Coordinates of C-alpha atoms in Angstrom, one line a residue:
M1 CA 138.6 20.7 137.0
L2 CA 139.8 22.6 139.1
K3 CA 140.9 21.2 142.8
L4 CA 141.5 23.2 145.6
H5 CA 144.3 21.0 148.0
N6 CA 143.8 23.6 151.4
K7 CA 142.3 26.2 153.3
A8 CA 144.4 29.0 151.2
G9 CA 143.2 27.9 147.8
L10 CA 139.7 27.9 149.5
T11 CA 140.6 31.7 151.0
S12 CA 142.1 32.8 148.1
I13 CA 138.9 31.6 145.6
A14 CA 136.6 33.6 148.3
V15 CA 139.0 36.9 147.8
L16 CA 138.6 36.4 143.9
L17 CA 135.0 36.0 144.0
T18 CA 134.2 39.0 146.3
A19 CA 137.0 41.3 144.3
I20 CA 134.7 40.0 141.2
A21 CA 131.1 40.7 142.6
G22 CA 131.7 43.6 145.4
P23 CA 132.5 46.4 143.0
A24 CA 128.7 46.1 141.0
L25 CA 127.0 46.5 144.5
A26 CA 129.4 49.0 146.2
D27 CA 129.1 51.1 142.9
Y28 CA 125.0 51.5 143.2
P29 CA 123.9 53.2 141.8
E30 CA 126.0 53.3 138.5
K31 CA 123.5 54.5 135.9
P32 CA 120.0 56.4 136.5
I33 CA 117.1 54.9 138.5
T34 CA 113.9 55.1 136.5
I35 CA 110.5 55.1 138.9
I36 CA 107.6 54.2 137.6
V37 CA 104.0 55.8 138.6
P38 CA 100.9 54.2 137.6
W39 CA 99.1 57.3 137.1
A40 CA 98.7 60.4 134.6
A41 CA 101.1 62.9 134.7
G42 CA 100.1 66.3 136.8
G43 CA 98.1 64.5 139.3
G44 CA 99.0 64.4 142.9
T45 CA 100.8 60.9 142.7
D46 CA 102.9 62.0 139.7
A47 CA 103.6 65.4 141.8
T48 CA 104.5 63.0 144.9
A49 CA 106.3 60.9 142.4
R50 CA 108.6 63.6 140.9
T51 CA 109.5 65.8 144.2
I52 CA 110.6 62.3 145.9
A53 CA 112.7 61.2 143.0
K54 CA 114.2 65.2 142.7
A55 CA 115.5 64.8 146.6
M56 CA 116.4 61.0 145.9
E57 CA 118.8 62.3 143.4
E58 CA 120.6 64.8 145.8
E59 CA 121.0 61.7 148.0
L60 CA 122.1 59.2 145.8
D61 CA 124.3 62.0 143.5
A62 CA 122.1 59.7 140.3
T63 CA 119.6 60.3 138.1
V64 CA 116.5 59.9 139.2
N65 CA 113.9 59.2 136.2
V66 CA 110.1 59.1 136.1
V67 CA 108.0 57.4 133.8
N68 CA 104.4 57.5 133.7
R69 CA 102.6 54.3 132.6
T70 CA 99.2 54.7 132.6
G71 CA 96.4 52.5 132.0
G72 CA 94.1 49.6 133.8
S73 CA 93.0 52.0 136.6
G74 CA 96.4 51.5 137.8
V75 CA 97.1 47.8 136.4
V76 CA 99.3 48.9 133.5
G77 CA 101.9 50.5 135.5
H78 CA 101.7 48.4 138.5
S79 CA 102.1 45.5 136.4
A80 CA 105.5 47.2 134.7
I81 CA 106.8 47.6 138.3
A82 CA 106.3 44.4 139.1
R83 CA 107.8 42.7 136.4
A84 CA 110.8 44.7 135.9
N85 CA 114.1 43.3 136.3
P86 CA 114.8 43.4 140.1
D87 CA 118.2 45.0 139.7
G88 CA 117.2 48.6 141.5
Y89 CA 117.4 50.5 138.6
T90 CA 113.2 50.2 137.9
L91 CA 111.4 51.3 140.5
G92 CA 107.7 52.4 141.2
L93 CA 105.4 54.7 143.2
V94 CA 103.0 52.5 144.1
T95 CA 99.5 53.3 145.4
G96 CA 97.2 51.4 147.7
E97 CA 95.4 50.4 144.7
I98 CA 97.0 47.0 144.7
N99 CA 95.5 46.1 147.7
M100 CA 92.0 46.3 145.4
M101 CA 92.2 45.5 142.2
H102 CA 93.3 41.2 142.7
W103 CA 90.1 41.5 144.9
Q104 CA 87.8 42.6 142.1
G105 CA 89.4 40.7 139.4
L106 CA 91.1 43.1 137.4
T107 CA 94.4 41.5 137.8
D108 CA 96.3 38.5 140.1
L109 CA 98.8 40.8 140.9
T110 CA 99.0 41.4 144.8
Y111 CA 101.6 43.2 147.4
R112 CA 103.3 39.7 147.2
D113 CA 105.0 40.9 143.3
Y114 CA 106.7 43.8 145.1
T115 CA 109.6 44.6 146.9
P116 CA 108.8 47.5 149.5
I117 CA 111.2 50.1 150.3
A118 CA 109.5 53.0 151.7
Q119 CA 106.3 54.5 152.4
I120 CA 106.3 58.0 152.3
N121 CA 102.7 59.4 152.2
Y122 CA 99.3 58.7 153.7
D123 CA 96.6 61.1 152.6
Y124 CA 93.3 60.0 155.0
A125 CA 89.6 60.3 153.5
G126 CA 87.3 63.1 154.3
V127 CA 83.7 63.8 153.8
Q128 CA 83.1 66.8 151.7
V129 CA 79.9 68.4 151.0
A130 CA 78.2 71.5 148.3
A131 CA 78.4 74.6 151.0
D132 CA 74.7 75.0 149.8
D133 CA 74.1 71.3 151.4
P134 CA 71.6 71.2 154.2
F135 CA 73.8 68.7 156.5
D136 CA 74.9 70.8 160.1
D137 CA 78.0 68.5 160.0
L138 CA 78.9 64.6 160.1
E139 CA 76.3 63.4 162.7
D140 CA 73.7 65.7 160.7
L141 CA 74.6 63.5 157.8
V142 CA 75.2 60.2 158.6
K143 CA 71.7 60.8 160.9
T144 CA 69.6 62.0 157.1
V145 CA 71.5 58.8 155.2
G146 CA 70.1 56.7 157.8
E147 CA 66.0 58.0 157.8
Q148 CA 66.3 58.8 154.1
P149 CA 65.0 55.5 151.5
K150 CA 68.3 53.8 149.9
G151 CA 69.6 55.8 146.9
T152 CA 68.4 59.1 147.8
Y153 CA 71.8 60.4 148.3
N154 CA 75.1 59.8 146.0
A155 CA 78.8 59.6 145.8
S156 CA 81.5 60.3 143.9
G157 CA 85.4 61.1 143.8
T158 CA 87.1 57.9 141.9
G159 CA 86.1 55.0 139.5
Q160 CA 83.8 51.9 140.9
G161 CA 86.0 49.8 143.3
G162 CA 88.7 52.5 143.8
V163 CA 90.2 54.0 147.0
W164 CA 87.2 56.5 148.0
H165 CA 84.5 54.4 147.1
L166 CA 85.6 51.5 149.4
A167 CA 86.2 54.0 152.0
F168 CA 83.4 55.4 152.1
A169 CA 81.0 52.2 152.0
G170 CA 83.6 51.2 155.0
F171 CA 82.7 54.1 156.6
L172 CA 78.9 53.3 156.4
M173 CA 79.0 50.1 157.9
D174 CA 80.9 51.4 160.9
Q175 CA 78.0 53.3 161.2
G176 CA 75.4 50.2 161.2
L177 CA 74.5 51.3 157.5
E178 CA 74.6 49.3 154.5
P179 CA 77.7 49.9 152.1
D180 CA 75.4 51.0 148.9
R181 CA 72.8 53.1 150.7
V182 CA 74.5 55.5 149.0
T183 CA 74.7 55.4 145.4
W184 CA 78.2 55.7 144.1
I185 CA 79.1 57.6 140.3
P186 CA 81.8 56.1 139.0
S187 CA 84.4 59.3 137.6
Q188 CA 88.1 59.9 136.7
G189 CA 88.8 61.4 139.9
A190 CA 88.5 63.9 142.9
A191 CA 88.3 66.6 141.3
P192 CA 86.1 66.3 138.5
A193 CA 83.9 65.2 141.5
M194 CA 84.6 67.8 143.3
T195 CA 83.2 70.2 140.4
E196 CA 80.1 68.3 140.1
L197 CA 79.9 68.0 143.9
A198 CA 79.7 72.5 143.5
A199 CA 77.4 72.2 140.9
G200 CA 75.0 70.6 142.9
G201 CA 75.0 66.8 140.7
I202 CA 76.6 65.1 143.2
D203 CA 75.8 64.7 147.0
I204 CA 78.9 63.8 148.7
V205 CA 82.6 63.5 148.1
P206 CA 85.1 61.3 150.1
S207 CA 88.0 61.9 149.0
S208 CA 91.3 63.3 150.8
V209 CA 90.6 66.6 152.0
P210 CA 93.5 68.4 150.1
E211 CA 92.0 67.1 146.9
G212 CA 88.7 69.2 147.6
R213 CA 90.9 72.4 148.7
S214 CA 90.4 74.7 145.8
M215 CA 86.2 74.3 146.2
I216 CA 86.8 74.7 150.0
E217 CA 89.0 77.6 149.9
A218 CA 86.5 78.9 146.9
G219 CA 83.7 78.5 149.6
R220 CA 81.9 75.9 147.6
A221 CA 82.3 73.4 149.7
N222 CA 82.6 72.1 153.1
S223 CA 84.8 69.3 154.4
L224 CA 82.4 67.6 157.6
G225 CA 85.1 65.3 158.7
I226 CA 88.4 63.4 158.2
M227 CA 88.8 59.6 158.7
A228 CA 92.3 60.4 160.6
P229 CA 94.0 60.1 164.1
E230 CA 94.3 63.6 164.0
R231 CA 93.4 67.0 162.1
L232 CA 95.3 68.2 159.5
D233 CA 97.8 71.1 160.1
S234 CA 96.7 72.3 156.7
F235 CA 93.1 72.2 157.6
P236 CA 92.8 72.4 161.3
D237 CA 89.0 73.6 161.1
V238 CA 88.0 70.1 160.2
P239 CA 87.4 67.5 163.0
T240 CA 88.4 64.1 163.1
V241 CA 85.6 61.3 162.6
Q242 CA 86.2 60.6 166.4
E243 CA 85.8 64.0 167.5
A244 CA 82.3 64.5 165.2
I245 CA 80.6 61.5 165.8
G246 CA 83.0 59.5 168.0
S247 CA 84.2 56.5 165.6
D248 CA 87.6 55.4 165.6
Y249 CA 87.2 54.8 161.6
Q250 CA 90.7 55.4 160.1
I251 CA 91.4 54.7 156.5
G252 CA 92.7 56.2 153.4
E253 CA 95.2 55.8 150.3
W254 CA 98.9 55.0 151.2
R255 CA 101.9 55.5 148.2
G256 CA 105.3 54.2 148.6
I257 CA 108.7 53.4 146.6
A258 CA 108.8 49.7 145.7
G259 CA 110.7 47.4 143.5
P260 CA 110.0 44.1 142.0
K261 CA 110.2 41.2 144.0
G262 CA 113.6 39.5 144.6
M263 CA 115.6 43.0 145.0
D264 CA 119.0 42.4 146.5
P265 CA 118.8 43.4 150.2
E266 CA 122.0 45.5 150.2
I267 CA 120.3 47.5 147.0
V268 CA 117.2 47.6 149.2
S269 CA 118.9 49.1 152.3
T270 CA 121.1 51.7 150.2
L271 CA 117.8 52.6 148.8
E272 CA 115.7 53.1 151.7
D273 CA 118.7 55.2 153.9
A274 CA 118.3 57.5 150.3
L275 CA 114.2 57.5 150.8
E276 CA 114.3 58.4 154.4
A277 CA 116.9 61.1 154.1
A278 CA 115.0 62.7 151.2
Y279 CA 111.6 62.1 153.0
N280 CA 113.2 64.1 155.4
S281 CA 114.3 66.8 152.9
D282 CA 112.8 70.6 153.0
T283 CA 112.4 69.9 149.3
Y284 CA 110.1 66.6 149.8
Q285 CA 109.1 68.3 153.4
G286 CA 107.8 71.5 152.0
F287 CA 106.2 70.7 149.0
M288 CA 103.7 68.4 150.7
A289 CA 103.0 70.9 153.6
K290 CA 102.8 73.6 150.5
Q291 CA 99.8 70.8 148.6
G292 CA 98.3 69.7 152.1
F293 CA 99.0 66.0 151.1
G294 CA 99.9 63.9 154.2
T295 CA 103.3 62.6 154.6
E296 CA 103.9 59.1 156.7
W297 CA 107.1 57.3 157.1
R298 CA 107.5 53.7 157.0
N299 CA 110.8 52.0 156.2
A300 CA 110.9 48.7 154.4
E301 CA 109.7 46.3 157.2
E302 CA 107.0 48.3 158.5
F303 CA 105.8 49.0 154.7
G304 CA 105.5 45.6 153.7
Q305 CA 103.3 44.8 156.9
L306 CA 101.2 47.9 156.1
M307 CA 100.7 46.8 152.4
E308 CA 99.4 43.2 154.1
D309 CA 97.1 44.5 156.4
M310 CA 95.1 46.9 154.3
D311 CA 95.3 43.7 151.7
E312 CA 93.1 41.7 154.1
R313 CA 91.4 44.8 155.3
F314 CA 90.4 46.4 151.9
G315 CA 89.7 42.9 150.9
K316 CA 86.9 42.3 153.6
I317 CA 85.4 46.0 152.4
V318 CA 85.3 45.0 148.5
E319 CA 83.2 41.4 149.4
Q320 CA 81.0 43.4 151.0
V321 CA 80.2 45.9 148.9
G322 CA 79.5 43.0 146.4
L323 CA 82.7 43.7 143.7
A324 CA 84.6 40.5 145.0
K325 CA 85.4 38.2 141.4

């Protein structure tokens, strides 16, 4: 048994322990970092992850790999992130679906199962219609939907209970209408929904405006409004819903970098600093501006608060829409 007889002995042990433990943390990262993306390669989330990973490599002087783990409407990838070793070498690009999935009984995972590091993106919901639709503007759409029988119009842009479904249901409630007054048609995403919109099979696609870019620029669709605090630089002609109908309703899809619960605070701080520099880099900002994606920064503490706030908000919408389990 080791016996310490004086303060000098205690100090020596403390120095020894620091010497043993210190380098492992001080040298982080010592090996490649993996970022798990819960969505398929080639999509907007994947592209955002690969771009921020490239910028992070420049800041950390380390390899940052991106791996796609798809399935279960995001459950598979988000589960892999939450269950990884919290050593800082497996992170994930988590999305707003973690504020929705558990309310619908798809998983037990919640935002509490992650260590938030930084939010890097937020895309607000828009209201897209076909170019030959009869709606003059957003006010006319809301009025017409309210006057016609329930189910007269349909909408699509994601799966049942996905972000754009819930965002639009919340918008309808904000306007004093039933959340299911417009029939939701599940789809594999905004891109196929926009194609159906242009073909006349869908009436409304409440996805982010950038996801409708190709159809809008081709003159086959219009965006009547965006549920954001201000107009997008990439779509300056699209009014906010406040400008269009006097509503302060704002909602959208957030994306951020997080790790498993229980990460070392010093590693989180190192990653947070690297991510802030990567976020502000020409590599990331240039790509996001070119794509028209929204850039919004929150540090670890602010990001954690956003996740908590949005969880409560989407929980209420899920319940009101009748999807809670």
